[in-house]
Coordinates of C-alpha atoms in Angstrom, one line a residue:
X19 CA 27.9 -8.3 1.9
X20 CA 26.7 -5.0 3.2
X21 CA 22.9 -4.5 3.0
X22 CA 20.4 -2.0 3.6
X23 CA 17.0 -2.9 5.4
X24 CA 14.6 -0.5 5.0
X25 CA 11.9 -1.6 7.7
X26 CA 14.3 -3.6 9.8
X27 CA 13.1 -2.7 13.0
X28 CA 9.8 -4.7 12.4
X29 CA 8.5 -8.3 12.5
X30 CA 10.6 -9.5 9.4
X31 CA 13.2 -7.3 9.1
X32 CA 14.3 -7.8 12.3
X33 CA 14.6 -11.9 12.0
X34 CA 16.2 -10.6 8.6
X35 CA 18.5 -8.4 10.1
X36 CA 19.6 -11.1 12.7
X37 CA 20.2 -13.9 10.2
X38 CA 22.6 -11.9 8.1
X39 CA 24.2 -10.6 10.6
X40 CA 25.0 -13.7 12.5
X41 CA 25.9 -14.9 8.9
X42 CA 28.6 -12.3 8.7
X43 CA 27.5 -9.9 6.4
X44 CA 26.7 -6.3 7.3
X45 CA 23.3 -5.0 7.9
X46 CA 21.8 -1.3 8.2
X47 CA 18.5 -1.3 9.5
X48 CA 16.7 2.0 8.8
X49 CA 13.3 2.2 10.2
X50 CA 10.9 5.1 11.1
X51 CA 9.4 2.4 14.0
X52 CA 5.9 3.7 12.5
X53 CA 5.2 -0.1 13.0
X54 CA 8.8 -1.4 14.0
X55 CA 9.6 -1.5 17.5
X56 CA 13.4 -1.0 18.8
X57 CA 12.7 -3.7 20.8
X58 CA 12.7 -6.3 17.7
X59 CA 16.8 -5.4 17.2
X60 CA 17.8 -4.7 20.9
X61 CA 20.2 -7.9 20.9
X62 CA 22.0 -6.4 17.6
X63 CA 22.3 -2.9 18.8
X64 CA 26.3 -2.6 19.8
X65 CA 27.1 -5.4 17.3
X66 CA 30.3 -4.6 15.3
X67 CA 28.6 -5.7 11.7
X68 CA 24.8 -3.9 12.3
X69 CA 23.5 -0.2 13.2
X70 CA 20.4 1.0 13.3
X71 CA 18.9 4.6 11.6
X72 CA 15.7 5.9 12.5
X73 CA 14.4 7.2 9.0
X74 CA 11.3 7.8 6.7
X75 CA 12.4 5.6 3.5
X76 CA 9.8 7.9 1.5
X77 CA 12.6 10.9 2.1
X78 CA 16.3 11.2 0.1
X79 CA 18.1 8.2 1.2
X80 CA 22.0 8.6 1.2
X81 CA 24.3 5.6 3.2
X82 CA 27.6 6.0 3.3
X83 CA 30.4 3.9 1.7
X84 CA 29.6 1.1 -0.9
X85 CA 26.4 -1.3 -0.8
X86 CA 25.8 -4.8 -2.1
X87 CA 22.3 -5.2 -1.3
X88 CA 18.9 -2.8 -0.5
X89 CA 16.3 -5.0 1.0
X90 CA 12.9 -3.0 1.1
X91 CA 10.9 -3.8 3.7
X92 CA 9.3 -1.0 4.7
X93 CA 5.2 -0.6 5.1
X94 CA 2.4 -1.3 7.5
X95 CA 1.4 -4.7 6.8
X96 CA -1.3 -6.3 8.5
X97 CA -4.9 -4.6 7.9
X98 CA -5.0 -2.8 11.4
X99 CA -2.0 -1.3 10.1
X100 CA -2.6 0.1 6.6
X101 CA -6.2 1.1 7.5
X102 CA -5.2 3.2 10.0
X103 CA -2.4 4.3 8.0
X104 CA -3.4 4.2 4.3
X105 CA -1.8 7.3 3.0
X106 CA 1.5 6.0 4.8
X107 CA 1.0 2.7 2.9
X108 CA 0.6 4.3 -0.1
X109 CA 3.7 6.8 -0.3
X110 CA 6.3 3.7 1.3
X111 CA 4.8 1.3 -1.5
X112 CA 5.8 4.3 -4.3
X113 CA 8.2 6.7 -3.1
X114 CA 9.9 4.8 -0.8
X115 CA 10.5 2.1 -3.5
X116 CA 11.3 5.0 -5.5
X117 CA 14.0 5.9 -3.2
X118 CA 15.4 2.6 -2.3
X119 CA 15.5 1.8 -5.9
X120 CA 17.7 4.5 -7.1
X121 CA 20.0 3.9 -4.0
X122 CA 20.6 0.5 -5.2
X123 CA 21.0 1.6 -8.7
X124 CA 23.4 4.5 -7.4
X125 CA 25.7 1.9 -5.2
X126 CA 25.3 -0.9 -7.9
X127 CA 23.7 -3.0 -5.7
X128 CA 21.1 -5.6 -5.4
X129 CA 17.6 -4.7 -4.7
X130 CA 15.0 -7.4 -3.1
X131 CA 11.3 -6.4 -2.4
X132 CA 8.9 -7.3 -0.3
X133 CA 5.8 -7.7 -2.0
X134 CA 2.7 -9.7 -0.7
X135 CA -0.2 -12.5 -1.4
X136 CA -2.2 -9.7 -1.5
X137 CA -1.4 -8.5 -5.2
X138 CA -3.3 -11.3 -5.6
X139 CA -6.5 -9.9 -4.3
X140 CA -9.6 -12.3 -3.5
X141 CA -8.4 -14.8 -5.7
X142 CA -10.0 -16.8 -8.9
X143 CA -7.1 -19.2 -8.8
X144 CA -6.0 -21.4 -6.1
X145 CA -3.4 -22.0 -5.8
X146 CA -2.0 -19.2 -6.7
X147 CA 1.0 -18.9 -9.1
X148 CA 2.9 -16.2 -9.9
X149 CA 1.4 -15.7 -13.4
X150 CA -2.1 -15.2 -11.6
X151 CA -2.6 -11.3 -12.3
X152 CA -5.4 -11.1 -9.5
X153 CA -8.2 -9.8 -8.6
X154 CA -8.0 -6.8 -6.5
X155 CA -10.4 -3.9 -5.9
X156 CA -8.3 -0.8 -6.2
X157 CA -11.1 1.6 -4.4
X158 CA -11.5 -0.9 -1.1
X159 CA -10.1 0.2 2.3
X160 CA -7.6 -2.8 1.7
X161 CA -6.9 -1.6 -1.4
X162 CA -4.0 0.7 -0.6
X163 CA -1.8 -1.8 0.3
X164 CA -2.6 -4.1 -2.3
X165 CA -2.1 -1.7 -4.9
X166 CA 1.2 -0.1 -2.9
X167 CA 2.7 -3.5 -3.4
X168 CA 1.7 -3.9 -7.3
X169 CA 3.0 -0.7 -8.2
X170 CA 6.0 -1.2 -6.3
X171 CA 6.4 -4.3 -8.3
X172 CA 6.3 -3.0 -11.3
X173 CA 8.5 -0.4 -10.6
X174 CA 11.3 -2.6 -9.3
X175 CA 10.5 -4.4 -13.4
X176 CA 11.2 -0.9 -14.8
X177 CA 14.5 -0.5 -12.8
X178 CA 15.2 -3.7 -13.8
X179 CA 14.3 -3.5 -17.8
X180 CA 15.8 0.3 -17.9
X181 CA 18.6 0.6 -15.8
X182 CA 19.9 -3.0 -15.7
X183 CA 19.2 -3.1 -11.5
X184 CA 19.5 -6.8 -10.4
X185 CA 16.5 -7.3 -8.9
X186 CA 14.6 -9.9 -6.6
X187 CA 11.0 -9.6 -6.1
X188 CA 9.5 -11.7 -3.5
X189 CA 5.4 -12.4 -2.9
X190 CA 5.3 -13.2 0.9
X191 CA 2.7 -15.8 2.1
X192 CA 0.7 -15.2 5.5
X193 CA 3.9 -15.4 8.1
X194 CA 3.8 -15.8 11.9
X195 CA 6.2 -16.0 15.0
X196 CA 8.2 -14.4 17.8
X197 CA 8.3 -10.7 17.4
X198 CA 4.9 -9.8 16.3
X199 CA 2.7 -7.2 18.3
X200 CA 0.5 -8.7 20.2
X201 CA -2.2 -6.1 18.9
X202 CA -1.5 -5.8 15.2
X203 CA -4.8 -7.4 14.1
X204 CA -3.2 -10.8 12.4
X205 CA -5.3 -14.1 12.1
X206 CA -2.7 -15.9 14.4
X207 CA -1.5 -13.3 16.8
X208 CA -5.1 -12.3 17.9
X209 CA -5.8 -15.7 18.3
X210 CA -3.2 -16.7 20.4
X211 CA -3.6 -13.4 22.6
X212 CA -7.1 -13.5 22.7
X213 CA -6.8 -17.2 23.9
X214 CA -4.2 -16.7 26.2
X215 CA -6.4 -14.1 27.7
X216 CA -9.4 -15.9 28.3
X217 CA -11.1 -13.6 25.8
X218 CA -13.1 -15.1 22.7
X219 CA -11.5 -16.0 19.6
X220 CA -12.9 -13.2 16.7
X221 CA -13.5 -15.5 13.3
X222 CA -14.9 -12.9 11.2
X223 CA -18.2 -14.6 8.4
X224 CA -18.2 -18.1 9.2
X225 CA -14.5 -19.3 9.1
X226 CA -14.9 -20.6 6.1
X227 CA -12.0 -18.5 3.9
X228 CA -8.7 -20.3 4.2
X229 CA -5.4 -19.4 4.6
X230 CA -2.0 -20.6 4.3
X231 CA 0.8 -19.8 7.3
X232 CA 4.5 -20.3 6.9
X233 CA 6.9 -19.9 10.0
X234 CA 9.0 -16.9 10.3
X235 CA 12.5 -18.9 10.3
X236 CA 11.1 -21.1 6.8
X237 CA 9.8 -17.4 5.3
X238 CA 13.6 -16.2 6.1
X239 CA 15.8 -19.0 4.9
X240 CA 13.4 -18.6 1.5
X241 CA 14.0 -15.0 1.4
X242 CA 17.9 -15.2 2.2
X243 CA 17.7 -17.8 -0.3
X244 CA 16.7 -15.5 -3.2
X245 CA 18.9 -12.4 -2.3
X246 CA 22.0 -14.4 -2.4
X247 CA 21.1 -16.5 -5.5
X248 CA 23.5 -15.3 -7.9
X249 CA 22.2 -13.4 -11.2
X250 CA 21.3 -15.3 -14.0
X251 CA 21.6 -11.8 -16.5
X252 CA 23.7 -10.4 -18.7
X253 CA 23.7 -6.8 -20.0
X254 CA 24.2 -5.0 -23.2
X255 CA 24.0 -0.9 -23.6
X256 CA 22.3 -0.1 -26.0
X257 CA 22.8 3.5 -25.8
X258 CA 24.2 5.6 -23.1
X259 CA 20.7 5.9 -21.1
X260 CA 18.9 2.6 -21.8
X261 CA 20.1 -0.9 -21.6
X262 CA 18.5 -4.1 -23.1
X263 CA 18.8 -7.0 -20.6
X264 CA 19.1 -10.5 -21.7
X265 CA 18.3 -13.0 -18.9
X266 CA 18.4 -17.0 -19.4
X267 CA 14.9 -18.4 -18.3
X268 CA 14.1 -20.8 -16.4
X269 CA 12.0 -24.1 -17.3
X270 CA 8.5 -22.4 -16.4
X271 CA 9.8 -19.2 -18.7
X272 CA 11.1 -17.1 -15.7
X273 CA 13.5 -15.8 -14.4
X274 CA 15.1 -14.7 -11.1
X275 CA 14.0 -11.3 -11.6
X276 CA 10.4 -12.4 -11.8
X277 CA 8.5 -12.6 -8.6
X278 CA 8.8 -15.9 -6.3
X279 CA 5.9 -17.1 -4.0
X280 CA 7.4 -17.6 -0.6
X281 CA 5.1 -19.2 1.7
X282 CA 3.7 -22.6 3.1
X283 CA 0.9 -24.7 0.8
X284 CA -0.9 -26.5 3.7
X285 CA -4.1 -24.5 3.7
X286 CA -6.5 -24.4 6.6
X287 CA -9.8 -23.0 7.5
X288 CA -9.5 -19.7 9.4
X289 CA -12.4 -21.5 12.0
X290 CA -9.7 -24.7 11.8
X291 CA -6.6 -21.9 12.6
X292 CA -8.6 -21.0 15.7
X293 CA -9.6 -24.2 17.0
X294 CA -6.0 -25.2 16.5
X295 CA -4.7 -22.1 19.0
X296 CA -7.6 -23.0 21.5
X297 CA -6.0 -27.3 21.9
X298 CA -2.6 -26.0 21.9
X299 CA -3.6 -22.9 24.3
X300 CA -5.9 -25.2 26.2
X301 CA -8.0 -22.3 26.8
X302 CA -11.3 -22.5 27.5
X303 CA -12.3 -19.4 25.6
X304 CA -15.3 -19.6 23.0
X305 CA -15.2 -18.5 19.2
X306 CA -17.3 -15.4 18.1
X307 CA -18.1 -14.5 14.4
X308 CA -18.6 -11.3 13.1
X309 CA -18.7 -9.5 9.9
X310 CA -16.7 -9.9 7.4
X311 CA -14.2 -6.8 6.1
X312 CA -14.5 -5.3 3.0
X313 CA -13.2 -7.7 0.4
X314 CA -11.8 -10.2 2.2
X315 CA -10.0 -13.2 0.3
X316 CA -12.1 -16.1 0.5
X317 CA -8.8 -18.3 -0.3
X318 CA -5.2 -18.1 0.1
X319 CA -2.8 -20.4 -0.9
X320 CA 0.4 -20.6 -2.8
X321 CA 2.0 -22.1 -5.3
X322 CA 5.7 -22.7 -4.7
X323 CA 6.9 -25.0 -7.5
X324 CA 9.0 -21.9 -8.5
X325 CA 10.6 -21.5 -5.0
X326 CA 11.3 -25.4 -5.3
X327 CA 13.4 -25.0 -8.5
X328 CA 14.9 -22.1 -8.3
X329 CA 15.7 -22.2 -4.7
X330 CA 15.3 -25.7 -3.7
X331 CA 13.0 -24.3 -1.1
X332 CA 9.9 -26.1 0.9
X333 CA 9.0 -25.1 4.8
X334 CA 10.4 -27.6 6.9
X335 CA 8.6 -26.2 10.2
X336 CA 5.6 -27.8 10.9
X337 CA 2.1 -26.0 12.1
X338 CA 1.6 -26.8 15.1
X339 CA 5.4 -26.9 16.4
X340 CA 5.5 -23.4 14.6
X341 CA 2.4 -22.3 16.5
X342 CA 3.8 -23.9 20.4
X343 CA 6.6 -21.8 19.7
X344 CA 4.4 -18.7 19.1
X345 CA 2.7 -19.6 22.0
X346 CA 5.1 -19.5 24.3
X347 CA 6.9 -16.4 22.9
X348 CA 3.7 -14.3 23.6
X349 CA 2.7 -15.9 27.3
X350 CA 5.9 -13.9 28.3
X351 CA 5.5 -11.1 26.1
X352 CA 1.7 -10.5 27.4

């Protein structure tokens, strides 16, 4: 295949980009490096099946030659991130869907998003399935990137429903691993920095909201998983500007076109999380608390009995061999 990334310069796109490539398709990453880093693709740069274009999704997008697949990846997305750059957040969750959408529809490719636990909100349900509608509060500071990620959503259902675009949608779980910045303000990456450093741990209210961390390789191979699945759909034109489309559903009434939770079940304590980093760090740093954000989820948890059947997907990387290898990826990149 040959497939677009849009954000494939950062934390996920880039182990994206790598898989596929080693894989033998073709990738194109296109990233404005707002919060990708050229560092993330270095080892692909030169390779015969990937290039890179530095590019703001949110403008006209044109590529060259045929596509199979648009992966859309592109937005701030830890809260660091999208509070500082909210408006940023906002325009890549609409019109740079916008924009990767009608380049897939234009090349007659497949489009997968990347959408988030945090359409979700602060949770009633837990775990959460994918026919949870959420709980989110639209005017919070963290709002913008929950609803960027919603509307984006139902966007890629429109594309779908009125031009026939064979979509994926996938809700991504709280993900950690080699690759992300040390600063970006994630539960896991400040921890492990902050131990490493001799600094305190920051546990924000008492610890006591929980959270749910997949490994980056598991997150991938789920992800990989559902772009490649092959399309359950079949099309009929109804006129020549709208189509109806027929799709076969699955046992829970879905289908593939339908989001898919993507993320590992074994939830933990955020005040657990960090006294986890601090045995396998063996720092001696002590753990702070301070305020809690703005409508922070009290749980966080996901239901993946959809991944299980429709991918035959579970994580396979355990916690704390996940976190040893985070470790030692940031006590050389510190």
């Amino acid at each position: 295949m040959r497939i677009l990334i849009t954000g494939g310069a950062g934390f996920l796109g880039s182990h994206l980009s790598e898989v596929l490539v080693h894989a033998g398709h073709s990738v194109i990453c296109m990233d404005n490096l707002l919060t990708g880093r050229v560092e993330n693709i270095a080892h692909l740069i030169g390779h015969e099946r990937f290039s890179f274009v530095k590019y703001n999704v949110c403008d006209y997008v044109h590529v060259d030659g045929p596509l199979d697949a648009v992966m859309h990846f592109a937005s701030p997305a830890s809260p660091q991130d999208y509070l500082e750059f909210p408006i940023a957040t906002l325009k890549v969750g609409a019109l740079g869907t916008h924009k990767a959408l009608g380049l897939a529809k234009a090349k007659c490719a497949r489009f997968l998003l990347a959408s988030t636990s945090e359409v979700y909100g602060d949770p009633l349900v837990n775990p959460q399935p994918e026919s949870y509608w959420g709980n989110v509060n639209p005017l919070s500071p963290r709002g913008v990137y929950d609803e960027a990620k919603r509307f984006a959503e139902a966007l890629t259902m429109a594309y779908h429903r009125y031009h026939a675009v064979d979509t994926r949608i996938v809700r991504i779980f709280n993900t950690f691993g080699p690759r992300m910045r040390p600063n970006d303000g994630r539960v896991v990456s400040t921890f492990i920095v902050q131990a490493l450093q001799g600094k305190p741990l920051s546990v924000f209210g008492d610890g006591s909201q929980t959270r749910s961390f997949c490994y980056v390789d598991d997150l991938v191979r789920g992800i990989t998983g559902l772009l490649l699945l092959e399309s359950d759909r079949t099309v009929e034109q109804r006129t020549d500007r709208k189509f109806l489309v027929t799709q076969q559903k699955n046992l829970d009434g879905s289908s593939m076109h339908d989001p898919v939770n993507i993320g590992n079940p074994r939830e933990l304590t955020v005040l657990a999380i960090a006294k986890l980093v601090l045995e396998l760090t063996r720092s001696s740093s002590q753990i702070t608390h301070h305020p809690l954000p703005a409508d922070d989820p009290k749980v966080r948890r996901p239901d993946i009995s959809r991944a299980g059947m429709l991918l035959k997907w579970e994580p396979q990387v355990q916690l704390e061999d996940a976190l040893v290898r985070t470790i030692e990826y940031f006590r050389k990149a510190i």
